[in-house]
Amino acid sequence: MLRIIFMSIIVCCLTTACGHQTSDADSLAAAESAMAEGAYSTAQKICDRLTEGTNASGIPVEMRCRIALLYMKLAEQRNEPENTAAALECYRTAMADAPDSAAQAFANLPVEDLQYAVILSTLMSFNDSDSLIINDHEMDSAYLDSGSVIH
């Protein structure tokens, strides 16, 4: 517990010391450290700050891939679908801007992080295919057309 508090204090000091903003790379490293220490709220705040507004477009592709992984881990730990959506957006923009660089960033992942890359890749392929999205009305129509009765 003391480590988490200590990490939070360090991150706060890094991001606000003397009115000087840390670099995006330093912020990302702090978010990764916070995540490793179990300080999920701190990691969440840093990732959100990095990706808010127009900040995300100025982040290098490799860093966007790392942020996407952090968001996936946060989604798993905090059970918040918004984090999965944020991860997918980071991944999508990275792939759109530099597909080779994004692919290279994910090709060098440690084994324990491969699951997140696979999920992002799968979600990206689903998201790119309109035919895979079925709304409730279409589902009900298909059910009714099959001759089944809804009780």
PDB file of C-alpha atoms in Angstrom:
ATOM      1  CA  MET A   1       0.000   0.000   0.000  1.00  0.00           C
ATOM      2  CA  LEU A   2       2.829   2.336   0.842  1.00  0.00           C
ATOM      3  CA  ARG A   3       4.373   1.667  -2.578  1.00  0.00           C
ATOM      4  CA  ILE A   4       1.161   2.679  -4.328  1.00  0.00           C
ATOM      5  CA  ILE A   5       0.949   5.912  -2.347  1.00  0.00           C
ATOM      6  CA  PHE A   6       4.623   6.598  -3.038  1.00  0.00           C
ATOM      7  CA  MET A   7       4.146   5.981  -6.787  1.00  0.00           C
ATOM      8  CA  SER A   8       1.130   8.294  -6.840  1.00  0.00           C
ATOM      9  CA  ILE A   9       3.117  11.045  -5.148  1.00  0.00           C
ATOM     10  CA  ILE A  10       5.988  10.636  -7.604  1.00  0.00           C
ATOM     11  CA  VAL A  11       3.626  10.783 -10.592  1.00  0.00           C
ATOM     12  CA  CYS A  12       1.907  13.885  -9.228  1.00  0.00           C
ATOM     13  CA  CYS A  13       5.263  15.546  -8.645  1.00  0.00           C
ATOM     14  CA  LEU A  14       6.442  14.632 -12.132  1.00  0.00           C
ATOM     15  CA  THR A  15       3.369  16.064 -13.796  1.00  0.00           C
ATOM     16  CA  THR A  16       3.088  19.297 -11.791  1.00  0.00           C
ATOM     17  CA  ALA A  17       6.530  20.148 -10.397  1.00  0.00           C
ATOM     18  CA  CYS A  18       7.310  23.839 -10.766  1.00  0.00           C
ATOM     19  CA  GLY A  19       4.616  24.195 -13.396  1.00  0.00           C
ATOM     20  CA  HIS A  20       6.764  22.175 -15.810  1.00  0.00           C
ATOM     21  CA  GLN A  21       5.026  19.492 -17.852  1.00  0.00           C
ATOM     22  CA  THR A  22       6.862  16.203 -18.218  1.00  0.00           C
ATOM     23  CA  SER A  23       7.323  14.755 -21.647  1.00  0.00           C
ATOM     24  CA  ASP A  24       4.797  12.295 -23.037  1.00  0.00           C
ATOM     25  CA  ALA A  25       7.466   9.572 -22.869  1.00  0.00           C
ATOM     26  CA  ASP A  26       8.044  10.238 -19.162  1.00  0.00           C
ATOM     27  CA  SER A  27       4.314  10.272 -18.523  1.00  0.00           C
ATOM     28  CA  LEU A  28       3.864   6.982 -20.343  1.00  0.00           C
ATOM     29  CA  ALA A  29       6.705   5.411 -18.367  1.00  0.00           C
ATOM     30  CA  ALA A  30       5.048   6.627 -15.162  1.00  0.00           C
ATOM     31  CA  ALA A  31       1.729   5.100 -16.271  1.00  0.00           C
ATOM     32  CA  GLU A  32       3.418   1.773 -17.004  1.00  0.00           C
ATOM     33  CA  SER A  33       5.104   1.840 -13.599  1.00  0.00           C
ATOM     34  CA  ALA A  34       1.838   2.704 -11.881  1.00  0.00           C
ATOM     35  CA  MET A  35       0.117  -0.164 -13.701  1.00  0.00           C
ATOM     36  CA  ALA A  36       2.850  -2.594 -12.654  1.00  0.00           C
ATOM     37  CA  GLU A  37       2.467  -1.456  -9.050  1.00  0.00           C
ATOM     38  CA  GLY A  38      -1.314  -1.852  -9.127  1.00  0.00           C
ATOM     39  CA  ALA A  39      -2.007   1.904  -8.990  1.00  0.00           C
ATOM     40  CA  TYR A  40      -4.733   1.629 -11.617  1.00  0.00           C
ATOM     41  CA  SER A  41      -6.315   5.017 -10.923  1.00  0.00           C
ATOM     42  CA  THR A  42      -2.983   6.738 -11.447  1.00  0.00           C
ATOM     43  CA  ALA A  43      -2.327   4.828 -14.667  1.00  0.00           C
ATOM     44  CA  GLN A  44      -5.852   5.689 -15.843  1.00  0.00           C
ATOM     45  CA  LYS A  45      -5.403   9.409 -15.201  1.00  0.00           C
ATOM     46  CA  ILE A  46      -2.097   9.521 -17.042  1.00  0.00           C
ATOM     47  CA  CYS A  47      -3.426   7.611 -20.068  1.00  0.00           C
ATOM     48  CA  ASP A  48      -6.508   9.818 -20.190  1.00  0.00           C
ATOM     49  CA  ARG A  49      -4.366  12.954 -20.058  1.00  0.00           C
ATOM     50  CA  LEU A  50      -2.107  11.671 -22.832  1.00  0.00           C
ATOM     51  CA  THR A  51      -5.010  10.889 -25.152  1.00  0.00           C
ATOM     52  CA  GLU A  52      -7.379  13.764 -24.445  1.00  0.00           C
ATOM     53  CA  GLY A  53      -8.201  16.332 -27.085  1.00  0.00           C
ATOM     54  CA  THR A  54      -5.596  16.861 -29.752  1.00  0.00           C
ATOM     55  CA  ASN A  55      -2.779  15.390 -27.670  1.00  0.00           C
ATOM     56  CA  ALA A  56      -3.259  11.883 -29.110  1.00  0.00           C
ATOM     57  CA  SER A  57      -2.509  12.887 -32.698  1.00  0.00           C
ATOM     58  CA  GLY A  58       0.910  14.191 -31.690  1.00  0.00           C
ATOM     59  CA  ILE A  59       1.939  11.009 -29.898  1.00  0.00           C
ATOM     60  CA  PRO A  60       4.312   8.741 -31.824  1.00  0.00           C
ATOM     61  CA  VAL A  61       2.818   5.499 -33.141  1.00  0.00           C
ATOM     62  CA  GLU A  62       4.907   3.255 -30.879  1.00  0.00           C
ATOM     63  CA  MET A  63       3.716   5.172 -27.825  1.00  0.00           C
ATOM     64  CA  ARG A  64       0.079   4.953 -28.966  1.00  0.00           C
ATOM     65  CA  CYS A  65       0.494   1.190 -29.148  1.00  0.00           C
ATOM     66  CA  ARG A  66       1.859   1.138 -25.590  1.00  0.00           C
ATOM     67  CA  ILE A  67      -1.056   3.302 -24.427  1.00  0.00           C
ATOM     68  CA  ALA A  68      -3.470   0.918 -26.164  1.00  0.00           C
ATOM     69  CA  LEU A  69      -1.975  -1.958 -24.189  1.00  0.00           C
ATOM     70  CA  LEU A  70      -2.305  -0.011 -20.954  1.00  0.00           C
ATOM     71  CA  TYR A  71      -5.952   0.718 -21.707  1.00  0.00           C
ATOM     72  CA  MET A  72      -6.561  -2.993 -22.393  1.00  0.00           C
ATOM     73  CA  LYS A  73      -4.968  -3.910 -19.072  1.00  0.00           C
ATOM     74  CA  LEU A  74      -7.053  -1.249 -17.338  1.00  0.00           C
ATOM     75  CA  ALA A  75     -10.186  -2.604 -19.007  1.00  0.00           C
ATOM     76  CA  GLU A  76      -9.345  -6.034 -17.636  1.00  0.00           C
ATOM     77  CA  GLN A  77      -8.527  -4.806 -14.128  1.00  0.00           C
ATOM     78  CA  ARG A  78     -11.321  -2.264 -13.755  1.00  0.00           C
ATOM     79  CA  ASN A  79     -13.979  -3.929 -15.928  1.00  0.00           C
ATOM     80  CA  GLU A  80     -14.683  -0.681 -17.769  1.00  0.00           C
ATOM     81  CA  PRO A  81     -15.631  -0.986 -21.462  1.00  0.00           C
ATOM     82  CA  GLU A  82     -14.620   2.652 -22.025  1.00  0.00           C
ATOM     83  CA  ASN A  83     -11.011   1.562 -21.633  1.00  0.00           C
ATOM     84  CA  THR A  84     -11.416  -1.050 -24.352  1.00  0.00           C
ATOM     85  CA  ALA A  85     -12.868   1.636 -26.626  1.00  0.00           C
ATOM     86  CA  ALA A  86      -9.950   3.959 -25.819  1.00  0.00           C
ATOM     87  CA  ALA A  87      -7.476   1.144 -26.530  1.00  0.00           C
ATOM     88  CA  LEU A  88      -9.151   0.432 -29.840  1.00  0.00           C
ATOM     89  CA  GLU A  89      -9.020   4.115 -30.799  1.00  0.00           C
ATOM     90  CA  CYS A  90      -5.287   4.319 -29.993  1.00  0.00           C
ATOM     91  CA  TYR A  91      -4.656   1.157 -31.978  1.00  0.00           C
ATOM     92  CA  ARG A  92      -6.816   2.323 -34.907  1.00  0.00           C
ATOM     93  CA  THR A  93      -5.047   5.688 -35.219  1.00  0.00           C
ATOM     94  CA  ALA A  94      -1.632   4.044 -34.915  1.00  0.00           C
ATOM     95  CA  MET A  95      -2.500   1.576 -37.677  1.00  0.00           C
ATOM     96  CA  ALA A  96      -3.927   4.344 -39.853  1.00  0.00           C
ATOM     97  CA  ASP A  97      -0.871   6.587 -39.448  1.00  0.00           C
ATOM     98  CA  ALA A  98       1.898   3.974 -39.752  1.00  0.00           C
ATOM     99  CA  PRO A  99       0.751   0.359 -40.099  1.00  0.00           C
ATOM    100  CA  ASP A 100       4.299  -1.013 -40.340  1.00  0.00           C
ATOM    101  CA  SER A 101       5.424   0.776 -37.180  1.00  0.00           C
ATOM    102  CA  ALA A 102       2.321  -0.297 -35.278  1.00  0.00           C
ATOM    103  CA  ALA A 103       2.741  -3.900 -36.410  1.00  0.00           C
ATOM    104  CA  GLN A 104       6.388  -3.794 -35.331  1.00  0.00           C
ATOM    105  CA  ALA A 105       5.446  -2.428 -31.904  1.00  0.00           C
ATOM    106  CA  PHE A 106       3.037  -5.309 -31.360  1.00  0.00           C
ATOM    107  CA  ALA A 107       5.422  -7.898 -32.836  1.00  0.00           C
ATOM    108  CA  ASN A 108       7.905  -7.273 -30.021  1.00  0.00           C
ATOM    109  CA  LEU A 109       5.505  -7.694 -27.103  1.00  0.00           C
ATOM    110  CA  PRO A 110       6.291  -9.923 -24.156  1.00  0.00           C
ATOM    111  CA  VAL A 111       4.305 -13.177 -24.166  1.00  0.00           C
ATOM    112  CA  GLU A 112       2.027 -12.034 -21.329  1.00  0.00           C
ATOM    113  CA  ASP A 113       0.879  -9.048 -23.409  1.00  0.00           C
ATOM    114  CA  LEU A 114       0.133 -10.913 -26.637  1.00  0.00           C
ATOM    115  CA  GLN A 115      -3.454 -11.560 -25.563  1.00  0.00           C
ATOM    116  CA  TYR A 116      -4.155  -7.828 -25.624  1.00  0.00           C
ATOM    117  CA  ALA A 117      -2.729  -7.433 -29.125  1.00  0.00           C
ATOM    118  CA  VAL A 118      -4.838 -10.344 -30.365  1.00  0.00           C
ATOM    119  CA  ILE A 119      -7.994  -8.873 -28.820  1.00  0.00           C
ATOM    120  CA  LEU A 120      -7.278  -5.440 -30.325  1.00  0.00           C
ATOM    121  CA  SER A 121      -6.612  -6.930 -33.736  1.00  0.00           C
ATOM    122  CA  THR A 122      -9.815  -8.967 -33.554  1.00  0.00           C
ATOM    123  CA  LEU A 123     -11.894  -5.995 -32.429  1.00  0.00           C
ATOM    124  CA  MET A 124     -10.382  -3.905 -35.210  1.00  0.00           C
ATOM    125  CA  SER A 125     -11.396  -6.475 -37.824  1.00  0.00           C
ATOM    126  CA  PHE A 126     -14.924  -6.674 -36.373  1.00  0.00           C
ATOM    127  CA  ASN A 127     -15.175  -2.899 -36.286  1.00  0.00           C
ATOM    128  CA  ASP A 128     -14.125  -2.632 -39.917  1.00  0.00           C
ATOM    129  CA  SER A 129     -16.833  -5.036 -41.054  1.00  0.00           C
ATOM    130  CA  ASP A 130     -20.350  -3.609 -41.147  1.00  0.00           C
ATOM    131  CA  SER A 131     -21.759  -7.061 -41.847  1.00  0.00           C
ATOM    132  CA  LEU A 132     -20.732  -8.268 -38.393  1.00  0.00           C
ATOM    133  CA  ILE A 133     -22.780  -5.637 -36.596  1.00  0.00           C
ATOM    134  CA  ILE A 134     -26.360  -6.731 -36.054  1.00  0.00           C
ATOM    135  CA  ASN A 135     -28.728  -4.416 -34.242  1.00  0.00           C
ATOM    136  CA  ASP A 136     -31.616  -5.555 -32.034  1.00  0.00           C
ATOM    137  CA  HIS A 137     -34.241  -4.879 -34.724  1.00  0.00           C
ATOM    138  CA  GLU A 138     -32.443  -7.094 -37.241  1.00  0.00           C
ATOM    139  CA  MET A 139     -32.074  -9.813 -34.601  1.00  0.00           C
ATOM    140  CA  ASP A 140     -35.806  -9.683 -33.764  1.00  0.00           C
ATOM    141  CA  SER A 141     -36.748  -9.738 -37.465  1.00  0.00           C
ATOM    142  CA  ALA A 142     -34.552 -12.763 -38.087  1.00  0.00           C
ATOM    143  CA  TYR A 143     -36.094 -14.513 -35.094  1.00  0.00           C
ATOM    144  CA  LEU A 144     -39.669 -13.735 -36.184  1.00  0.00           C
ATOM    145  CA  ASP A 145     -38.930 -14.771 -39.796  1.00  0.00           C
ATOM    146  CA  SER A 146     -37.760 -18.158 -38.549  1.00  0.00           C
ATOM    147  CA  GLY A 147     -41.348 -18.932 -37.444  1.00  0.00           C
ATOM    148  CA  SER A 148     -40.588 -18.953 -33.748  1.00  0.00           C
ATOM    149  CA  VAL A 149     -42.986 -17.330 -31.336  1.00  0.00           C
ATOM    150  CA  ILE A 150     -41.777 -14.789 -28.789  1.00  0.00           C
ATOM    151  CA  HIS A 151     -43.397 -15.202 -25.383  1.00  0.00           C
TER     152      HIS A 151
END
